Amino acid sequence: MNKRTVYLASTLFAAIFAASLVSNQSGRAHAQSTDPQSKQSAQVVVKPVQLKSMGGTLVTYGDVAAGTVRSVSSASAASITTLNVMQGAAVKRGQIIAVLGGDPMTRLAYEQAQTSVEQTKEDLARLLELQTSKLATQTQVDVARKAKADAEANLVAQRELGGDRAGQIIKAPVDGVVLSLSAAQGDRLQPGVPFMQIGSTETLKVLLGVDPADLRSVRPGLTVRLAELSGAGPMVEAKVADVYSVVDPKTQLANVLVKIPATAHLTPGSRVRADIVLPGQDAYEVPRQAVLTDADGSYLFQVVSNVAHRVAVKKIVDNGKIVGVTGAIDGAKPVVVLGNYELTEGMAVRVAQ
């Protein structure tokens, strides 16, 4: 065998050996890729779920207002001679809040009406005497009678306008707070025009703003716990009085009315936080960290045969630690409470013992 033949044989052997080596490595790589143990997996902590009736609270905010508002005015034209209150002052029922003096022009008109009545009486009496002597006609007597009746009617009208009163005392109609005051001492008042408004504190009310999506859970009679945001007073317990199914165009919230007894000692105009106690609903109780949220909504993961499955849920109750949720949850399968942030649908998991 010559050198050329030996060289060709050795080269062919080396090529066959290299091809065999590549084929073996490729086979091992394929075997590793199909090995179940090589799949991506995550270690998680799970916890069983429990279906129970859960009650929650709906947190809202609102403003304290007087239960009723009473307007104060003068029945006749007058001037304020004494003003005993200012805006924001607390008043008691029957307390003297203002003293009004009679209007000079109204008084003058009343005195003129009195004089007119006396004059028409005298004219009628004189004509009646003349009629007996045939010196006055029946027509003249009738005209005098009408003039007397007109004068008497005018006197009644001037009396109703307050012309016979030198002044009047204005008293607070209810226990309350002076909400507005549009006149000062010495100002003249027009009849029937309110110059003061008093908000009753015998009963108070609060209008709470509720998201329309939560409105279906609220109904009259539910318990409400109220507290001033300033923290100045104790928590007050009241009831939902009414639910208004109309959205305020400014706040985009629906109003819920709560009536408060005077013993609550809340200050009209103050801002309050209200916790509406909702009725119990059937829901699965899970730790708060088990529920995640993305663009598609709230969800959690349940483990079935060491595989994570995403389940869409809706929060019914959330007290900060425990969440009550509803959805297509399998009550016999645990939910992931730790390690759920890195999970995706169908991902293999290793459950920590």
CSV table of C-alpha atoms in Angstrom, one decimal:
chain,number,residue,atom,x,y,z
A,1,MET,CA,0.0,0.0,0.0
A,2,ASN,CA,1.5,3.3,-1.0
A,3,LYS,CA,1.5,6.5,1.0
A,4,ARG,CA,-1.3,8.1,-1.1
A,5,THR,CA,-3.7,5.2,-0.3
A,6,VAL,CA,-2.9,5.4,3.4
A,7,TYR,CA,-3.6,9.2,3.4
A,8,LEU,CA,-7.0,8.8,1.7
A,9,ALA,CA,-8.1,6.1,4.1
A,10,SER,CA,-7.2,8.0,7.2
A,11,THR,CA,-9.0,11.1,5.9
A,12,LEU,CA,-12.1,9.1,5.2
A,13,PHE,CA,-12.1,7.6,8.7
A,14,ALA,CA,-11.7,11.0,10.3
A,15,ALA,CA,-14.7,12.3,8.4
A,16,ILE,CA,-16.9,9.4,9.4
A,17,PHE,CA,-15.9,9.8,13.0
A,18,ALA,CA,-16.7,13.5,13.0
A,19,ALA,CA,-20.1,12.9,11.5
A,20,SER,CA,-20.9,10.2,14.1
A,21,LEU,CA,-19.9,12.6,16.9
A,22,VAL,CA,-22.1,15.4,15.6
A,23,SER,CA,-25.0,12.9,15.3
A,24,ASN,CA,-24.6,11.7,18.8
A,25,GLN,CA,-24.5,15.2,20.3
A,26,SER,CA,-27.6,16.2,18.3
A,27,GLY,CA,-29.5,13.2,19.7
A,28,ARG,CA,-28.5,14.0,23.2
A,29,ALA,CA,-29.6,17.6,22.8
A,30,HIS,CA,-33.0,16.4,21.4
A,31,ALA,CA,-33.4,14.1,24.3
A,32,GLN,CA,-32.7,16.9,26.8
A,33,SER,CA,-35.2,19.2,25.1
A,34,THR,CA,-38.0,16.6,25.5
A,35,ASP,CA,-37.2,15.8,29.1
A,36,PRO,CA,-40.1,17.0,31.2
A,37,GLN,CA,-37.7,18.0,34.0
A,38,SER,CA,-36.2,20.6,31.7
A,39,LYS,CA,-39.4,22.7,31.3
A,40,GLN,CA,-39.5,26.2,32.9
A,41,SER,CA,-41.2,26.1,36.3
A,42,ALA,CA,-41.7,28.3,39.3
A,43,GLN,CA,-41.8,27.6,43.0
A,44,VAL,CA,-45.0,28.8,44.6
A,45,VAL,CA,-46.9,28.8,47.9
A,46,VAL,CA,-50.5,27.8,47.8
A,47,LYS,CA,-53.5,27.9,50.1
A,48,PRO,CA,-56.9,26.3,50.0
A,49,VAL,CA,-60.0,28.4,49.3
A,50,GLN,CA,-63.2,28.6,51.3
A,51,LEU,CA,-66.7,29.7,50.2
A,52,LYS,CA,-68.5,31.7,52.8
A,53,SER,CA,-71.0,34.5,53.3
A,54,MET,CA,-68.9,37.7,53.6
A,55,GLY,CA,-70.0,41.2,54.5
A,56,GLY,CA,-67.9,44.2,53.5
A,57,THR,CA,-67.9,48.0,53.7
A,58,LEU,CA,-68.1,50.6,51.1
A,59,VAL,CA,-66.0,53.7,51.8
A,60,THR,CA,-67.5,57.0,50.7
A,61,TYR,CA,-67.3,60.7,51.6
A,62,GLY,CA,-69.9,63.5,52.0
A,63,ASP,CA,-70.8,66.7,53.7
A,64,VAL,CA,-72.9,67.3,56.8
A,65,ALA,CA,-75.9,69.6,56.2
A,66,ALA,CA,-78.8,70.9,58.2
A,67,GLY,CA,-81.9,68.7,58.1
A,68,THR,CA,-84.2,71.7,57.2
A,69,VAL,CA,-83.6,75.3,56.4
A,70,ARG,CA,-85.9,78.0,57.7
A,71,SER,CA,-86.0,81.5,56.1
A,72,VAL,CA,-86.5,84.6,58.3
A,73,SER,CA,-88.3,87.6,56.9
A,74,SER,CA,-90.5,90.5,58.0
A,75,ALA,CA,-94.2,90.5,57.2
A,76,SER,CA,-94.1,94.3,56.6
A,77,ALA,CA,-91.6,96.9,55.6
A,78,ALA,CA,-89.3,97.5,58.5
A,79,SER,CA,-85.8,98.4,59.6
A,80,ILE,CA,-83.4,96.4,61.7
A,81,THR,CA,-82.9,98.2,65.0
A,82,THR,CA,-81.1,95.4,66.8
A,83,LEU,CA,-79.3,92.3,65.3
A,84,ASN,CA,-78.2,89.8,67.9
A,85,VAL,CA,-76.6,87.1,65.7
A,86,MET,CA,-74.0,86.8,62.9
A,87,GLN,CA,-73.5,84.2,60.2
A,88,GLY,CA,-72.4,80.9,61.7
A,89,ALA,CA,-73.9,81.6,65.2
A,90,ALA,CA,-75.7,78.8,67.0
A,91,VAL,CA,-79.2,79.7,68.1
A,92,LYS,CA,-81.9,78.1,70.3
A,93,ARG,CA,-85.6,77.9,69.5
A,94,GLY,CA,-87.3,81.1,70.9
A,95,GLN,CA,-84.1,83.1,71.2
A,96,ILE,CA,-84.5,86.8,70.2
A,97,ILE,CA,-82.3,87.1,67.1
A,98,ALA,CA,-83.5,90.6,65.9
A,99,VAL,CA,-85.7,93.6,66.8
A,100,LEU,CA,-87.3,95.4,63.9
A,101,GLY,CA,-88.6,99.0,63.9
A,102,GLY,CA,-91.7,100.1,62.0
A,103,ASP,CA,-91.2,101.7,58.6
A,104,PRO,CA,-92.0,105.5,58.7
A,105,MET,CA,-93.8,105.4,55.3
A,106,THR,CA,-95.8,102.4,56.2
A,107,ARG,CA,-96.8,104.0,59.5
A,108,LEU,CA,-97.8,107.2,57.7
A,109,ALA,CA,-99.9,105.3,55.2
A,110,TYR,CA,-101.7,103.6,58.1
A,111,GLU,CA,-102.5,106.9,59.8
A,112,GLN,CA,-103.8,108.4,56.6
A,113,ALA,CA,-106.0,105.3,56.2
A,114,GLN,CA,-107.4,105.9,59.7
A,115,THR,CA,-108.1,109.6,58.9
A,116,SER,CA,-109.8,108.6,55.7
A,117,VAL,CA,-112.1,106.2,57.5
A,118,GLU,CA,-113.1,108.9,60.0
A,119,GLN,CA,-113.7,111.4,57.3
A,120,THR,CA,-115.9,109.1,55.2
A,121,LYS,CA,-118.0,108.2,58.3
A,122,GLU,CA,-118.7,111.9,59.0
A,123,ASP,CA,-119.5,112.5,55.3
A,124,LEU,CA,-122.0,109.7,55.3
A,125,ALA,CA,-123.6,110.8,58.5
A,126,ARG,CA,-124.0,114.4,57.2
A,127,LEU,CA,-125.6,113.2,53.9
A,128,LEU,CA,-128.0,110.9,55.8
A,129,GLU,CA,-129.2,114.0,57.8
A,130,LEU,CA,-129.6,116.0,54.6
A,131,GLN,CA,-131.5,113.2,53.0
A,132,THR,CA,-134.1,113.4,55.7
A,133,SER,CA,-134.7,117.0,54.9
A,134,LYS,CA,-134.8,116.3,51.2
A,135,LEU,CA,-131.6,118.1,50.7
A,136,ALA,CA,-129.5,115.1,49.5
A,137,THR,CA,-130.2,112.5,46.9
A,138,GLN,CA,-130.0,108.8,47.3
A,139,THR,CA,-127.2,108.8,44.7
A,140,GLN,CA,-125.1,111.0,46.9
A,141,VAL,CA,-125.7,108.8,49.9
A,142,ASP,CA,-124.7,105.7,47.9
A,143,VAL,CA,-121.5,107.3,46.8
A,144,ALA,CA,-120.7,108.2,50.4
A,145,ARG,CA,-121.3,104.7,51.6
A,146,LYS,CA,-119.0,103.3,48.9
A,147,ALA,CA,-116.3,105.8,49.9
A,148,LYS,CA,-116.6,104.7,53.5
A,149,ALA,CA,-116.3,101.0,52.6
A,150,ASP,CA,-113.2,101.7,50.4
A,151,ALA,CA,-111.6,103.6,53.2
A,152,GLU,CA,-112.2,100.8,55.7
A,153,ALA,CA,-110.8,98.2,53.3
A,154,ASN,CA,-107.7,100.3,52.8
A,155,LEU,CA,-107.2,100.5,56.6
A,156,VAL,CA,-107.4,96.7,56.9
A,157,ALA,CA,-104.7,96.4,54.2
A,158,GLN,CA,-102.4,98.9,55.9
A,159,ARG,CA,-102.8,97.1,59.1
A,160,GLU,CA,-101.8,93.8,57.5
A,161,LEU,CA,-98.8,95.6,56.1
A,162,GLY,CA,-97.7,96.3,59.7
A,163,GLY,CA,-98.6,100.0,59.8
A,164,ASP,CA,-100.2,99.6,63.2
A,165,ARG,CA,-97.1,98.1,64.7
A,166,ALA,CA,-94.3,100.3,66.0
A,167,GLY,CA,-91.9,97.3,65.8
A,168,GLN,CA,-91.6,93.5,66.1
A,169,ILE,CA,-89.4,91.0,67.7
A,170,ILE,CA,-88.0,88.1,65.6
A,171,LYS,CA,-87.3,84.8,67.4
A,172,ALA,CA,-85.4,81.7,66.2
A,173,PRO,CA,-88.0,79.2,64.9
A,174,VAL,CA,-85.7,76.2,65.6
A,175,ASP,CA,-82.5,75.1,67.3
A,176,GLY,CA,-79.9,75.6,64.6
A,177,VAL,CA,-77.1,77.6,63.0
A,178,VAL,CA,-77.3,80.9,61.0
A,179,LEU,CA,-76.4,79.7,57.5
A,180,SER,CA,-76.7,83.1,55.8
A,181,LEU,CA,-77.3,86.7,56.7
A,182,SER,CA,-77.9,89.3,54.0
A,183,ALA,CA,-78.7,92.4,56.1
A,184,ALA,CA,-77.0,94.4,58.8
A,185,GLN,CA,-78.2,96.4,61.7
A,186,GLY,CA,-79.9,99.6,60.4
A,187,ASP,CA,-80.9,98.1,57.0
A,188,ARG,CA,-84.4,98.5,55.7
A,189,LEU,CA,-86.3,95.3,54.9
A,190,GLN,CA,-88.9,94.7,52.3
A,191,PRO,CA,-92.0,92.7,53.3
A,192,GLY,CA,-91.7,89.0,52.7
A,193,VAL,CA,-88.0,89.1,51.5
A,194,PRO,CA,-85.8,86.7,53.6
A,195,PHE,CA,-82.8,88.3,55.2
A,196,MET,CA,-81.6,85.3,57.2
A,197,GLN,CA,-81.6,81.5,56.9
A,198,ILE,CA,-81.3,79.2,59.8
A,199,GLY,CA,-80.4,75.5,59.4
A,200,SER,CA,-82.0,73.2,61.9
A,201,THR,CA,-79.6,71.1,64.0
A,202,GLU,CA,-82.5,69.1,65.5
A,203,THR,CA,-82.0,66.8,62.6
A,204,LEU,CA,-78.9,66.6,60.3
A,205,LYS,CA,-78.3,64.9,57.0
A,206,VAL,CA,-75.3,63.8,54.9
A,207,LEU,CA,-75.2,63.4,51.1
A,208,LEU,CA,-72.7,60.7,50.3
A,209,GLY,CA,-71.1,60.3,46.8
A,210,VAL,CA,-71.2,56.7,45.6
A,211,ASP,CA,-69.8,55.3,42.4
A,212,PRO,CA,-72.7,54.2,40.2
A,213,ALA,CA,-71.0,50.7,39.8
A,214,ASP,CA,-71.5,50.3,43.6
A,215,LEU,CA,-75.0,51.7,43.8
A,216,ARG,CA,-76.7,48.3,43.4
A,217,SER,CA,-75.2,47.2,46.7
A,218,VAL,CA,-76.6,50.1,48.7
A,219,ARG,CA,-80.2,50.2,49.9
A,220,PRO,CA,-82.2,52.1,52.6
A,221,GLY,CA,-81.7,50.7,56.1
A,222,LEU,CA,-78.1,49.8,55.8
A,223,THR,CA,-75.9,50.8,58.7
A,224,VAL,CA,-73.5,53.7,58.1
A,225,ARG,CA,-70.5,54.7,60.4
A,226,LEU,CA,-69.6,58.3,60.1
A,227,ALA,CA,-66.6,60.2,61.3
A,228,GLU,CA,-65.4,63.8,60.6
A,229,LEU,CA,-62.2,63.9,58.6
A,230,SER,CA,-60.8,66.3,61.1
A,231,GLY,CA,-61.0,63.6,63.7
A,232,ALA,CA,-62.7,66.2,66.0
A,233,GLY,CA,-65.6,64.0,67.1
A,234,PRO,CA,-66.4,60.3,67.8
A,235,MET,CA,-67.7,57.9,65.2
A,236,VAL,CA,-71.5,58.2,64.7
A,237,GLU,CA,-73.7,55.3,63.6
A,238,ALA,CA,-76.7,56.0,61.4
A,239,LYS,CA,-78.9,54.5,58.6
A,240,VAL,CA,-79.2,55.0,54.9
A,241,ALA,CA,-82.4,56.9,54.4
A,242,ASP,CA,-82.6,57.0,50.6
A,243,VAL,CA,-80.7,56.2,47.5
A,244,TYR,CA,-80.9,58.5,44.5
A,245,SER,CA,-80.3,56.7,41.1
A,246,VAL,CA,-79.2,59.8,39.3
A,247,VAL,CA,-75.6,60.7,38.6
A,248,ASP,CA,-74.4,64.2,39.5
A,249,PRO,CA,-73.0,65.7,36.3
A,250,LYS,CA,-70.2,67.5,38.3
A,251,THR,CA,-69.0,64.6,40.5
A,252,GLN,CA,-70.1,61.7,38.3
A,253,LEU,CA,-71.3,60.1,41.5
A,254,ALA,CA,-74.8,59.1,42.8
A,255,ASN,CA,-76.1,60.5,46.0
A,256,VAL,CA,-77.0,58.4,49.1
A,257,LEU,CA,-78.9,60.2,51.8
A,258,VAL,CA,-78.1,59.5,55.5
A,259,LYS,CA,-80.2,61.2,58.3
A,260,ILE,CA,-78.4,61.8,61.6
A,261,PRO,CA,-79.9,62.6,65.0
A,262,ALA,CA,-79.1,65.9,66.7
A,263,THR,CA,-77.2,63.9,69.4
A,264,ALA,CA,-74.6,63.1,66.9
A,265,HIS,CA,-72.9,66.5,67.5
A,266,LEU,CA,-71.6,66.7,63.9
A,267,THR,CA,-70.9,70.2,62.6
A,268,PRO,CA,-73.0,71.3,59.6
A,269,GLY,CA,-70.6,72.0,56.7
A,270,SER,CA,-68.0,69.5,57.9
A,271,ARG,CA,-66.6,66.8,55.6
A,272,VAL,CA,-67.1,63.2,56.8
A,273,ARG,CA,-65.9,59.7,55.9
A,274,ALA,CA,-68.7,57.1,55.8
A,275,ASP,CA,-68.3,53.3,55.9
A,276,ILE,CA,-71.5,51.7,54.6
A,277,VAL,CA,-71.9,48.2,56.0
A,278,LEU,CA,-72.9,46.0,53.0
A,279,PRO,CA,-75.0,42.8,53.4
A,280,GLY,CA,-73.2,39.4,53.4
A,281,GLN,CA,-72.6,37.7,50.0
A,282,ASP,CA,-71.3,34.3,49.1
A,283,ALA,CA,-67.7,34.6,48.0
A,284,TYR,CA,-64.4,32.7,48.1
A,285,GLU,CA,-62.1,34.0,50.9
A,286,VAL,CA,-58.5,34.4,49.7
A,287,PRO,CA,-55.5,36.4,51.0
A,288,ARG,CA,-55.3,39.8,49.4
A,289,GLN,CA,-51.9,39.1,47.7
A,290,ALA,CA,-53.5,36.1,45.8
A,291,VAL,CA,-55.5,38.5,43.6
A,292,LEU,CA,-53.6,40.4,40.8
A,293,THR,CA,-54.8,43.0,38.4
A,294,ASP,CA,-53.9,43.8,34.8
A,295,ALA,CA,-55.6,45.4,31.8
A,296,ASP,CA,-58.0,42.5,31.6
A,297,GLY,CA,-59.2,42.9,35.2
A,298,SER,CA,-58.6,41.0,38.5
A,299,TYR,CA,-57.4,37.4,38.5
A,300,LEU,CA,-55.7,34.7,40.5
A,301,PHE,CA,-53.9,31.4,39.8
A,302,GLN,CA,-55.1,27.9,40.9
A,303,VAL,CA,-52.8,24.8,40.7
A,304,VAL,CA,-54.1,21.7,39.0
A,305,SER,CA,-51.6,18.8,38.6
A,306,ASN,CA,-48.6,21.1,39.2
A,307,VAL,CA,-49.8,23.5,36.4
A,308,ALA,CA,-50.9,27.1,37.0
A,309,HIS,CA,-54.3,28.1,35.6
A,310,ARG,CA,-55.4,31.7,35.5
A,311,VAL,CA,-59.0,32.4,36.7
A,312,ALA,CA,-60.7,35.8,36.2
A,313,VAL,CA,-62.4,37.0,39.4
A,314,LYS,CA,-64.4,39.9,40.8
A,315,LYS,CA,-63.8,41.5,44.2
A,316,ILE,CA,-66.8,41.5,46.4
A,317,VAL,CA,-65.2,42.3,49.7
A,318,ASP,CA,-61.8,43.8,50.5
A,319,ASN,CA,-60.8,44.7,54.0
A,320,GLY,CA,-57.1,45.1,53.3
A,321,LYS,CA,-56.0,41.6,54.3
A,322,ILE,CA,-58.7,39.3,53.1
A,323,VAL,CA,-60.5,39.5,49.8
A,324,GLY,CA,-63.8,37.9,48.9
A,325,VAL,CA,-64.0,37.1,45.2
A,326,THR,CA,-66.4,35.4,42.8
A,327,GLY,CA,-65.6,33.7,39.5
A,328,ALA,CA,-65.0,30.3,37.9
A,329,ILE,CA,-63.1,29.1,40.9
A,330,ASP,CA,-62.7,25.4,41.7
A,331,GLY,CA,-63.2,25.2,45.5
A,332,ALA,CA,-61.3,21.9,45.7
A,333,LYS,CA,-58.1,23.4,44.2
A,334,PRO,CA,-55.6,25.7,46.0
A,335,VAL,CA,-54.8,29.2,45.0
A,336,VAL,CA,-51.3,30.6,44.6
A,337,VAL,CA,-50.6,33.2,47.4
A,338,LEU,CA,-46.8,33.6,46.8
A,339,GLY,CA,-44.9,33.5,43.6
A,340,ASN,CA,-47.9,34.4,41.4
A,341,TYR,CA,-46.3,37.5,39.8
A,342,GLU,CA,-44.1,35.4,37.5
A,343,LEU,CA,-46.8,32.9,36.5
A,344,THR,CA,-48.5,32.6,33.1
A,345,GLU,CA,-51.3,30.3,32.0
A,346,GLY,CA,-50.2,26.7,31.7
A,347,MET,CA,-46.9,27.3,33.4
A,348,ALA,CA,-45.4,24.3,35.5
A,349,VAL,CA,-45.1,25.0,39.2
A,350,ARG,CA,-43.3,23.4,42.1
A,351,VAL,CA,-45.4,23.7,45.3
A,352,ALA,CA,-43.3,24.6,48.3
A,353,GLN,CA,-44.0,22.3,51.3
